[in-house]
mmCIF file of C-alpha atoms and ligand atoms in Angstrom:
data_model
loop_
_atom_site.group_PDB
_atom_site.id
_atom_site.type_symbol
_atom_site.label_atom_id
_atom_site.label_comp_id
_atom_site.label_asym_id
_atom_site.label_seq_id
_atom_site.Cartn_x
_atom_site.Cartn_y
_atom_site.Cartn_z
ATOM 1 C CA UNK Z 680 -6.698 14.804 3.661
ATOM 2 C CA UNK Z 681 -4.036 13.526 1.197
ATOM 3 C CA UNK Z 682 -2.974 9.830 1.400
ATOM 4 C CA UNK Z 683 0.801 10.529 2.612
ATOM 5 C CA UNK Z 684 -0.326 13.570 4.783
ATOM 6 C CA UNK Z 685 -2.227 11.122 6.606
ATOM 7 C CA UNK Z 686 0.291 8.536 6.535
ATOM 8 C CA UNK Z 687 2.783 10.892 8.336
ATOM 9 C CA UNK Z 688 0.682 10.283 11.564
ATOM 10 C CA UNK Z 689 1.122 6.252 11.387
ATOM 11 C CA UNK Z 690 2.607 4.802 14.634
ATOM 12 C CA UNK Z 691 2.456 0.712 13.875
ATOM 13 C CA UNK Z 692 3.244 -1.649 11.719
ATOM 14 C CA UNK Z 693 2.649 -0.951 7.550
ATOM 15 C CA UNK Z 694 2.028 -3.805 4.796
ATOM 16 C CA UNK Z 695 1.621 -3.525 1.597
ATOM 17 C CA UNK Z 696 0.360 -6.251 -0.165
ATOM 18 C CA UNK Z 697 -0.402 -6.689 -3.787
ATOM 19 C CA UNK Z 698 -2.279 -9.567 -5.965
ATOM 20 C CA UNK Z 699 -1.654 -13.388 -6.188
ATOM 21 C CA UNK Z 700 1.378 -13.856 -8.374
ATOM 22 C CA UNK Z 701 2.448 -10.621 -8.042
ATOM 23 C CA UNK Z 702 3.394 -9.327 -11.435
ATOM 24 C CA UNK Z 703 5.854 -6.242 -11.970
ATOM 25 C CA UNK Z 704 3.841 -3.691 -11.771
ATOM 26 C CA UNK Z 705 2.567 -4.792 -8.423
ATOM 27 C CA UNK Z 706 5.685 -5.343 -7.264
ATOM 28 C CA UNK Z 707 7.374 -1.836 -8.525
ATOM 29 C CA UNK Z 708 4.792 -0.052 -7.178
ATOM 30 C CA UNK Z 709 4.804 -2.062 -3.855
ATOM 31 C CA UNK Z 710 8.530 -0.716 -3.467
ATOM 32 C CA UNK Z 711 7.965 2.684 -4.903
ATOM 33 C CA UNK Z 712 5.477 3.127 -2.046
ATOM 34 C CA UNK Z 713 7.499 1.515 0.713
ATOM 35 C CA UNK Z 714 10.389 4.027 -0.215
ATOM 36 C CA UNK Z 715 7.792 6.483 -0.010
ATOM 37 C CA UNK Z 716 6.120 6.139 3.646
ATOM 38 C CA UNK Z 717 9.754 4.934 4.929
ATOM 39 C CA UNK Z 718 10.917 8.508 3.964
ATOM 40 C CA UNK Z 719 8.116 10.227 5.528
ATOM 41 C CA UNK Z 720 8.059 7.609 8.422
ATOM 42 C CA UNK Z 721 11.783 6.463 9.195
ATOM 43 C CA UNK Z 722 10.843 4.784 12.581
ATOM 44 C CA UNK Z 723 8.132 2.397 11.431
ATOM 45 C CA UNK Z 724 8.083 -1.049 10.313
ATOM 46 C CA UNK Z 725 6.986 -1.200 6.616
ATOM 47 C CA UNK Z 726 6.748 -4.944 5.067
ATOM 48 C CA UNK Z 727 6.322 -5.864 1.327
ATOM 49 C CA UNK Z 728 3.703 -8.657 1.471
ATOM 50 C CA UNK Z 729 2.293 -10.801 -1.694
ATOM 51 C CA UNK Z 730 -0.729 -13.639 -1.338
ATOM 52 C CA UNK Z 731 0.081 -16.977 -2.203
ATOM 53 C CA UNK Z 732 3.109 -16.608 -5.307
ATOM 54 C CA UNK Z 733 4.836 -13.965 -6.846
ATOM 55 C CA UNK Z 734 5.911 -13.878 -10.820
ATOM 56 C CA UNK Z 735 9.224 -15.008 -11.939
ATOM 57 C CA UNK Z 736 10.102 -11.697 -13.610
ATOM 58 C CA UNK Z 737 9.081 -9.667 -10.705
ATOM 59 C CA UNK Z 738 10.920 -11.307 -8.261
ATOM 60 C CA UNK Z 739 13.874 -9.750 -10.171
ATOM 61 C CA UNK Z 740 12.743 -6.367 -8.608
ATOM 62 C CA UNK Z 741 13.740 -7.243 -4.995
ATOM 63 C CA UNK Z 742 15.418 -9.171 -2.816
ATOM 64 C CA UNK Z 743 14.474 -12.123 -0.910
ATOM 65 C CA UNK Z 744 14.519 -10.709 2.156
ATOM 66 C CA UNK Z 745 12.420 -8.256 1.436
ATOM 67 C CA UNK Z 746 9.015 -10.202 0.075
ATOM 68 C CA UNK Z 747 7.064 -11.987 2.742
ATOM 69 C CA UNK Z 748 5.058 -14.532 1.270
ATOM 70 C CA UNK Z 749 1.157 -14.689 2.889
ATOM 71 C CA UNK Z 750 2.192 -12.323 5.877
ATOM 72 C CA UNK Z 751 -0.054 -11.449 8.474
ATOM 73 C CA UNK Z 752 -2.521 -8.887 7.919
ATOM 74 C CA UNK Z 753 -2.669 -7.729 11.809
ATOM 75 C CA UNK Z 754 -1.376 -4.425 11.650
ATOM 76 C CA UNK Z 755 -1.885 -0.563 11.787
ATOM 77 C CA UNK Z 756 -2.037 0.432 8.127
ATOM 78 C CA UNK Z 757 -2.311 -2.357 5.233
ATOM 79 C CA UNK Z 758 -2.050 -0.391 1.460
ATOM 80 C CA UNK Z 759 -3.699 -3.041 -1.023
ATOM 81 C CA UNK Z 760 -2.293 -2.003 -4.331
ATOM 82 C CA UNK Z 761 -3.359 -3.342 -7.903
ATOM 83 C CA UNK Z 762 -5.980 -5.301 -7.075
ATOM 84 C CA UNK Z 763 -10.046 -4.325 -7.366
ATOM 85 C CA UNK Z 764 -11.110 -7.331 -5.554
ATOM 86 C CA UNK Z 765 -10.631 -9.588 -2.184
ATOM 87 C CA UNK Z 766 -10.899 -12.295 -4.257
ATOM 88 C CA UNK Z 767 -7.380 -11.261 -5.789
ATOM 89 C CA UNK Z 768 -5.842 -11.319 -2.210
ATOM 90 C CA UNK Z 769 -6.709 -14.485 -1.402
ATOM 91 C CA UNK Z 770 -5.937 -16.365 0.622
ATOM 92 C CA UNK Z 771 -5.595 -13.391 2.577
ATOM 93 C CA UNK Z 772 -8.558 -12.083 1.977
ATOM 94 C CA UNK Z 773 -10.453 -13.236 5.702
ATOM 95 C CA UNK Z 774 -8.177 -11.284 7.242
ATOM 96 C CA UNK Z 775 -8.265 -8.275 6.137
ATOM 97 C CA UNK Z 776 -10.642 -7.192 9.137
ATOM 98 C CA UNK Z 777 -7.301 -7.268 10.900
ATOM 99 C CA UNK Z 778 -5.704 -4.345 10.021
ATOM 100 C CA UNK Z 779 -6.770 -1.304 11.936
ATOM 101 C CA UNK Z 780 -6.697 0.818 8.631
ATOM 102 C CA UNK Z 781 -7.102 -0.202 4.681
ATOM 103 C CA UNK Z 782 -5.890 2.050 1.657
ATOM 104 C CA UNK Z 783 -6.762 0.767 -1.504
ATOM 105 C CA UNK Z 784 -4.600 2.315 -4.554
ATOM 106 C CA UNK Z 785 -5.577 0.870 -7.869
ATOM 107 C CA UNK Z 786 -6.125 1.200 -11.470
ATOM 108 C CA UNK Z 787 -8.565 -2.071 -12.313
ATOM 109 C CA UNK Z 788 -12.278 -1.200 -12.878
ATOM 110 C CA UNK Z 789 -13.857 0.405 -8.798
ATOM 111 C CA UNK Z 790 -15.568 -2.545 -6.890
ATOM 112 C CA UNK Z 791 -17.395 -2.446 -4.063
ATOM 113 C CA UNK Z 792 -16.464 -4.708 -1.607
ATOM 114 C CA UNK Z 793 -12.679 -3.064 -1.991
ATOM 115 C CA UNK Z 794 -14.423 0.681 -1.778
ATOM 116 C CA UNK Z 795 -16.389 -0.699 1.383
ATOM 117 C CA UNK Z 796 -13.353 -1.882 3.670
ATOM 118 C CA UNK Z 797 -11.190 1.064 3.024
ATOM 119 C CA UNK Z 798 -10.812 4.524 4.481
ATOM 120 C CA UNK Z 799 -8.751 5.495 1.251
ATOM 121 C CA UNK Z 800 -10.291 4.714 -1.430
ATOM 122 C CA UNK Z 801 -7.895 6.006 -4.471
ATOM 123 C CA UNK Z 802 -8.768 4.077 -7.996
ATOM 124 C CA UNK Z 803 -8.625 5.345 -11.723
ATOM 125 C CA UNK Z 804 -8.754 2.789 -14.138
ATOM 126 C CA UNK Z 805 -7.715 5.428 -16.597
ATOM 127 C CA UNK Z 806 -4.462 4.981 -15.865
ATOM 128 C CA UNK Z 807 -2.560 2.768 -17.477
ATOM 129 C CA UNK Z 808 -0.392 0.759 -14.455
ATOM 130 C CA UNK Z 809 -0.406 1.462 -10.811
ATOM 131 C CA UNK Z 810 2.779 2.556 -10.405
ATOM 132 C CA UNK Z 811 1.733 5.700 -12.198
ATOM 133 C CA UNK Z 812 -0.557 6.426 -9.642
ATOM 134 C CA UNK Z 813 1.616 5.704 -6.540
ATOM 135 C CA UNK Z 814 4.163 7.711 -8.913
ATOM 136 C CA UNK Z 815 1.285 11.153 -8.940
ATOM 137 C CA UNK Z 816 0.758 10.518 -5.269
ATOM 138 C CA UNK Z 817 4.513 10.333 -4.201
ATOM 139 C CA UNK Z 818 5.008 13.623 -6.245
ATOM 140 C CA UNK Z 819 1.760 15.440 -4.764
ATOM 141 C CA UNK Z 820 3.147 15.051 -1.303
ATOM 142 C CA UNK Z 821 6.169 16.767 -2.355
ATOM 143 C CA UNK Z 822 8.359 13.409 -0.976
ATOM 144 C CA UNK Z 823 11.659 12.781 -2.867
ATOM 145 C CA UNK Z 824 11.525 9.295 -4.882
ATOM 146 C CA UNK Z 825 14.609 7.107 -4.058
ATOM 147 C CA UNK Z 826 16.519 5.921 -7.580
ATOM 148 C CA UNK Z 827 15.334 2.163 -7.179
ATOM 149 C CA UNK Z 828 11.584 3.950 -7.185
ATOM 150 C CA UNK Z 829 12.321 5.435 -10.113
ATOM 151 C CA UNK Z 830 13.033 2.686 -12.223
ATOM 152 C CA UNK Z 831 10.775 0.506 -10.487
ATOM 153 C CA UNK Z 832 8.197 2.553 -11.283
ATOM 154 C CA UNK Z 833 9.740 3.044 -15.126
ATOM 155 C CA UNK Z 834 9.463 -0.876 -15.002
ATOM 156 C CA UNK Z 835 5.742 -0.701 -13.663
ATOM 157 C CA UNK Z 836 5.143 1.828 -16.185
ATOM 158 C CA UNK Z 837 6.406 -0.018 -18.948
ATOM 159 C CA UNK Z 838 4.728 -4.136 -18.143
ATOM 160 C CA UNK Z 839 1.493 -2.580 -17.537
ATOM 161 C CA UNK Z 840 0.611 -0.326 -19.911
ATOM 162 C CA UNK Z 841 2.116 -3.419 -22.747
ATOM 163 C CA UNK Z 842 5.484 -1.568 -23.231
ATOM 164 C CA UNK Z 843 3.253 2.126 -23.484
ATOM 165 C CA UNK Z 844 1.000 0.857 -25.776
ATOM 166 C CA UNK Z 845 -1.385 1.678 -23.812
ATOM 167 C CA UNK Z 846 -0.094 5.249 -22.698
ATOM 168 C CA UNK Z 847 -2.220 8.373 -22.411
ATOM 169 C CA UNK Z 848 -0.738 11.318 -22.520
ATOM 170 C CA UNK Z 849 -0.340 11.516 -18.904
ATOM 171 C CA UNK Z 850 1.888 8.607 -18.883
ATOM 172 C CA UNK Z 851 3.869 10.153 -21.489
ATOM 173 C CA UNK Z 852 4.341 12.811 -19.154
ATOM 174 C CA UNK Z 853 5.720 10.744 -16.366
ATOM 175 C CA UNK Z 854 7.905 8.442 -18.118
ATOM 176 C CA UNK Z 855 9.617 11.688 -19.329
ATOM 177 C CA UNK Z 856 9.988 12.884 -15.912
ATOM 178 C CA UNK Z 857 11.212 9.478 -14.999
ATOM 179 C CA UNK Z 858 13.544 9.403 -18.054
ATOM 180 C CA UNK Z 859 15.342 13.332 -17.154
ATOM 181 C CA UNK Z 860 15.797 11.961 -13.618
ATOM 182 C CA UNK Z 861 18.308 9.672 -15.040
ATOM 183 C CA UNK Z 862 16.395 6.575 -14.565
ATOM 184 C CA UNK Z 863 18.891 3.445 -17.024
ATOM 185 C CA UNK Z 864 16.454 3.013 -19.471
ATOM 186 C CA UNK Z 865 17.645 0.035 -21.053
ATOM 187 C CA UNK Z 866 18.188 -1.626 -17.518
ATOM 188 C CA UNK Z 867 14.533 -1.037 -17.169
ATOM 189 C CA UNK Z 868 13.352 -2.714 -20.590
ATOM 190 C CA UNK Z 869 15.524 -5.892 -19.704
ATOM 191 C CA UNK Z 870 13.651 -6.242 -16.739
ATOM 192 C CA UNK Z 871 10.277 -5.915 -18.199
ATOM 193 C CA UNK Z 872 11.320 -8.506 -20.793
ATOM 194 C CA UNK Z 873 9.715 -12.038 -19.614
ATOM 195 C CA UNK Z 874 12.199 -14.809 -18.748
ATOM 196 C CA UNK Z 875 12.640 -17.693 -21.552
ATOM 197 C CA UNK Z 876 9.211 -19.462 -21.100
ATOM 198 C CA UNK Z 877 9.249 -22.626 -19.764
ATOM 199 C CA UNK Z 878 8.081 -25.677 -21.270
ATOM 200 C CA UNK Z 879 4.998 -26.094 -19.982
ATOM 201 C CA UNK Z 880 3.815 -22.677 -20.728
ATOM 202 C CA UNK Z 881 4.277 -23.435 -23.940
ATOM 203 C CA UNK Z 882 2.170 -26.952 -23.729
ATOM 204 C CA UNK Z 883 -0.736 -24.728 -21.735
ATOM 205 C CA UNK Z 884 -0.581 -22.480 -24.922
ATOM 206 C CA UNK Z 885 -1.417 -25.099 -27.378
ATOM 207 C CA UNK Z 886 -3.680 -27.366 -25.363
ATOM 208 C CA UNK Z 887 -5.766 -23.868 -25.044
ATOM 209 C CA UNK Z 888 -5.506 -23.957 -28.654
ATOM 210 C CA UNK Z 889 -6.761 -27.636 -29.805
ATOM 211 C CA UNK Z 890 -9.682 -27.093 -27.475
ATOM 212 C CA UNK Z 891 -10.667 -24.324 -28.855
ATOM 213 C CA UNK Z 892 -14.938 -23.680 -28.882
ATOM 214 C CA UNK Z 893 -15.581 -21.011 -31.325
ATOM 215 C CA UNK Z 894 -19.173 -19.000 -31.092
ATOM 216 C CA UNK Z 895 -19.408 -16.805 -34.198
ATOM 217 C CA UNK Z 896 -21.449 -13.759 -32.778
ATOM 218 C CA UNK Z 897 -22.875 -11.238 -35.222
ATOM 219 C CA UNK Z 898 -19.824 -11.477 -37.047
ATOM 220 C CA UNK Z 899 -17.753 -11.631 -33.985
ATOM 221 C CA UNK Z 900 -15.622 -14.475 -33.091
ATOM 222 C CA UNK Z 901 -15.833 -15.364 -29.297
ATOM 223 C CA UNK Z 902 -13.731 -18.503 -28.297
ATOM 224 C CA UNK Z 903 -13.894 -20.344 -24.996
ATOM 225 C CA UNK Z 904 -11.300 -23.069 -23.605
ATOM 226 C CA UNK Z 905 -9.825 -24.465 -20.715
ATOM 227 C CA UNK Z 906 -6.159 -25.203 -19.396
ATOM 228 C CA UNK Z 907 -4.737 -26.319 -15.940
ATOM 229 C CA UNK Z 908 -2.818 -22.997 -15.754
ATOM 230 C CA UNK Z 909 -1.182 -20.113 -17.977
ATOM 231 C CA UNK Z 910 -4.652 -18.589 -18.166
ATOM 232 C CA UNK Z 911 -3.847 -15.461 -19.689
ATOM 233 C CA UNK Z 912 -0.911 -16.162 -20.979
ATOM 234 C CA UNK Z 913 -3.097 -18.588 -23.527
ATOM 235 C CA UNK Z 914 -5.646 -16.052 -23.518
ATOM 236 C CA UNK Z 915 -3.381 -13.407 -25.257
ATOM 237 C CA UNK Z 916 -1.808 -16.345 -27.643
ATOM 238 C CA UNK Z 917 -5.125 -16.840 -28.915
ATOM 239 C CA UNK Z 918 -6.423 -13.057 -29.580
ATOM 240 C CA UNK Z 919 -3.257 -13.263 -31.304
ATOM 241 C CA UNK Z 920 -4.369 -16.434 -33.277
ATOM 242 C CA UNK Z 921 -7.550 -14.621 -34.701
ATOM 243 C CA UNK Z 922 -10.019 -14.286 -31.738
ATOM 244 C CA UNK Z 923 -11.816 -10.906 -31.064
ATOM 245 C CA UNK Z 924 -12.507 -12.119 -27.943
ATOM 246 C CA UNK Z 925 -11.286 -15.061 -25.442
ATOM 247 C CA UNK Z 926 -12.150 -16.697 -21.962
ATOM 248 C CA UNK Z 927 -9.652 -19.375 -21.096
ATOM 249 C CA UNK Z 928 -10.932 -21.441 -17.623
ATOM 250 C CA UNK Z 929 -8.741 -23.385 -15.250
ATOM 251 C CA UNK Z 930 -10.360 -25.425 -12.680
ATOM 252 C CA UNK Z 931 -7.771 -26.734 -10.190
ATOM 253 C CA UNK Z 932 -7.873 -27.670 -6.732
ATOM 254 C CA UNK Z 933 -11.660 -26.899 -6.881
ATOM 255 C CA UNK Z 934 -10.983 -23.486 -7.712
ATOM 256 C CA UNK Z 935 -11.916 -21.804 -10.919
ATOM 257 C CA UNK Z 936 -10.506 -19.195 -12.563
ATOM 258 C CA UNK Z 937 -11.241 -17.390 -15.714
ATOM 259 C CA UNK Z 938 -8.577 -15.303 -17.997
ATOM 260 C CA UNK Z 939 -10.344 -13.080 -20.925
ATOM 261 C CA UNK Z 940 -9.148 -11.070 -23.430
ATOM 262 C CA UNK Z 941 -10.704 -8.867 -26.436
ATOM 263 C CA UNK Z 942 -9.261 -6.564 -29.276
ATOM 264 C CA UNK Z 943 -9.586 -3.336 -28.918
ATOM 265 C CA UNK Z 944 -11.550 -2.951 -32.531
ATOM 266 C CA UNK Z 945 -14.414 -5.235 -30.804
ATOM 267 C CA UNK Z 946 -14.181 -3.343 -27.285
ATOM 268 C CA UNK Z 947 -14.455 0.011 -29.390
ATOM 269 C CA UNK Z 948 -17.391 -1.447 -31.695
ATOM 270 C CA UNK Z 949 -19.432 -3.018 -28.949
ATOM 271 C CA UNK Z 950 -18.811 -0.280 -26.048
ATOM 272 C CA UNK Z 951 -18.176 -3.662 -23.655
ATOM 273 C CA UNK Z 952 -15.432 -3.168 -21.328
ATOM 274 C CA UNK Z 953 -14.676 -6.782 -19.872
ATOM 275 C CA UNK Z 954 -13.549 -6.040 -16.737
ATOM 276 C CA UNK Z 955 -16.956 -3.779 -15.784
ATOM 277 C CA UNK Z 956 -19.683 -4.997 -18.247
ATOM 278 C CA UNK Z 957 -18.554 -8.973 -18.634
ATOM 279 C CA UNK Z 958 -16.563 -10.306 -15.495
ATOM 280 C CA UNK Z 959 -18.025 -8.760 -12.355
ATOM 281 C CA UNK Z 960 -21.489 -10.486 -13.401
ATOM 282 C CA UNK Z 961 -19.810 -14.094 -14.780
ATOM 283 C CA UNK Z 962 -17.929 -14.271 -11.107
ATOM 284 C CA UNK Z 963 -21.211 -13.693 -9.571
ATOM 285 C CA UNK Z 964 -22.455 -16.539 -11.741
ATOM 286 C CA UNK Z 965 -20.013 -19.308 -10.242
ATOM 287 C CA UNK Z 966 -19.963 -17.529 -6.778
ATOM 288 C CA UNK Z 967 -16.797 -15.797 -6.987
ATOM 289 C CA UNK Z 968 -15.626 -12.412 -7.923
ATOM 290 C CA UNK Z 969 -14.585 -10.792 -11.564
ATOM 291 C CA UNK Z 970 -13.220 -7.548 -12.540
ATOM 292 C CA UNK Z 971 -10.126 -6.140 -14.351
ATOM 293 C CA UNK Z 972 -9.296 -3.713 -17.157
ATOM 294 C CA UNK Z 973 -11.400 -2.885 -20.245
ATOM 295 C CA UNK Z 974 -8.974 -5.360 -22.835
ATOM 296 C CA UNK Z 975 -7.738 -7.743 -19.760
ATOM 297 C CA UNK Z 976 -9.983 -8.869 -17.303
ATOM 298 C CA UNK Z 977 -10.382 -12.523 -14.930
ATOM 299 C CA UNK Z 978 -12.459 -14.684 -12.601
ATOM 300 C CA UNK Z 979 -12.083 -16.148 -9.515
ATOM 301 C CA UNK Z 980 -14.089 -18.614 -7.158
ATOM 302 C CA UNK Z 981 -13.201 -20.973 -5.089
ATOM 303 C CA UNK Z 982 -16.106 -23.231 -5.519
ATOM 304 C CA UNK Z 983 -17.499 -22.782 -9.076
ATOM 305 C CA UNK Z 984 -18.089 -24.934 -12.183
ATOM 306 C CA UNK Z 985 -16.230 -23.928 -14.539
ATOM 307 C CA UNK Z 986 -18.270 -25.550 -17.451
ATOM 308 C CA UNK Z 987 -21.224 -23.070 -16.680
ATOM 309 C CA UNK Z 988 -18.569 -19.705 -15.835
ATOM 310 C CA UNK Z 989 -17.402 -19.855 -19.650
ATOM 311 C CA UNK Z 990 -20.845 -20.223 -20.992
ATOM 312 C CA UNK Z 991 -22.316 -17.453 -18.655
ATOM 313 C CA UNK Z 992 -18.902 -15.240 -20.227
ATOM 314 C CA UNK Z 993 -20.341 -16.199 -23.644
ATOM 315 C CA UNK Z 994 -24.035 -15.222 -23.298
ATOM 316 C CA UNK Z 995 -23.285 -11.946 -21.188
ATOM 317 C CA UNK Z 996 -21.288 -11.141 -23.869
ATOM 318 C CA UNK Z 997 -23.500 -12.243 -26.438
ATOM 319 C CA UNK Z 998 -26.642 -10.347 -24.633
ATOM 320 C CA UNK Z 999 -23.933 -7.025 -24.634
ATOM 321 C CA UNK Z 1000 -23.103 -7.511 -28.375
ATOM 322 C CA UNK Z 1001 -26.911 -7.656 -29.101
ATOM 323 C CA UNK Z 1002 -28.447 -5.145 -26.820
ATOM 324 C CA UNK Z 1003 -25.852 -2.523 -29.012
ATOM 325 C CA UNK Z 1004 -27.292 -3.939 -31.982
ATOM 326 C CA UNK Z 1005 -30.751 -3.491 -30.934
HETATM 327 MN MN1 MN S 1208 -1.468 -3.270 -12.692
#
């Protein structure tokens, strides 16, 4: 049975809950979806819910009101969206055994342990952003999209895939749709643009880059460093800087957490896609959890050390760069 067929029958309470600092195109897609079931569904309750933080520039997307920070997870129908692991739902992630049913609707690299706990199960990490697939499954279902889905999803559209960089054709094909709806297109790329960066994202950004270790691999250069936050924000500074391929560790509050990064020349060259090949096994390594996309991919554990998570990142990668060779 199709997702919002099913849906239709839902009597209780709904959440939807998206990754740790929710970024836009969890966010848009969060409301695209709540539009969605509330159209089908006018007499439930249907809460936005994000673990922990949500990013500045999608907080822009909604009101107040309407975000519930670390909600409860006891309720009849809890959709997970853009997020491949429990690890990225934390601290929510105990109670997910709460919720009577679990959809997960994603577009990061399948994992198990998401694919286990849900009863539907509807990931393609060929698509470029979420909100394109909560965007195909809206339309499927033949349910009208309200106007603030359009653009949010026109906003999810454009963060995720880096401003349709990374487009396929198929996302082509919906932002058109999207665009002949009448969605404000310029209203949409002022909300994808970030807020002025604050100062210490800045100093994360160049710490990352004065302690810089560089491993020259087969002509490859890998770099590993560490900050107390802005993970991947340094991550993509330093691709920029030269790397082919970055892991930049926080460990704070005894958690770790690992950012990484690659060009897509070195991706294409080596067949390693970080967020299958590299991650999954370095968060196994400091007893967390790793996944992501194939260019943009993290780790999280709350125990780990991070000393020995970047140099497991290095050697996986290193044994992956080889193995091709060989
Ligand atoms: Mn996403």
């Amino acid at each position: 049975m199709d997702f919002f067929e099913w849906a239709r029958g839902i009597q209780g309470k709904v959440l939807i809950l998206s990754h740790q600092n929710a970024d836009l195109d969890a966010v848009c897609s969060s409301i695209a979806m709540k539009d969605a079931l509330g159209a089908i569904n006018p007499e439930i309750e249907i809460v936005i819910g994000v673990p922990g933080s949500i990013s500045k520039n999608a907080k822009r997307m909604v009101d107040d009101f309407e975000i519930q920070i670390n909600p409860s997870l006891d309720v009849e129908l809890l959709v997970i969206l853009d997020s491949s692991t429990l690890e990225q739902i934390s601290p929510l992630d105990g109670d997910v055994k709460l919720a009577k049913h679990v959809a997960v609707i994603d577009h990061h690299a399948p994992h198990q342990e998401t694919q286990e706990i849900s009863d539907f199960y509807i990931v393609d990490d060929s698509a470029s952003s979420t909100a394109e697939l909560v965007f195909e499954l809206i339309v499927g279902a033949g349910i009208e999209i309200s106007e603030r889905s359009r653009l949010a999803i026109l906003v999810g559209i454009l963060a995720d895939s880096a401003r349709l960089r990374l487009a396929t054709s198929k996302t082509i094909q919906i932002f058109a749709r999207l665009l002949e709806s009448g969605v404000d297109y310029q209203k949409a790329l002022l909300l994808v643009e970030l807020p002025e960066d604050d100062i210490s994202a800045k100093i994360a950004c160049l710490k990352a880059a004065s302690r810089m270790k560089i491993h020259k691999i087969d002509g490859w250069i890998l770099v590993t460093t560490k900050v107390n936050s802005f993970e991947a924000k340094s991550a993509n500074g330093i691709i920029a800087l030269g790397a082919d391929c970055v892991f930049v560790g926080s460990a704070t509050k005894g958690e770790v957490q690992i950012s990484a990064r690659a060009r897509q020349n070195f991706l294409k060259e080596t067949g390693i896609s970080l967020g299958r090949d590299v991650m999954p096994a370095a968060g196994e390594s400091v007893g967390g959890s790793g996944g992501g996309h194939k260019e943009a991919a993290g780790v999280k554990s709350k125990s780990g050390n991070l000393e020995s998570g970047l140099a497991e990142c290095v050697k996986i990668t290193e044994g992956l760069i080889k193995r091709r060779k060989g």
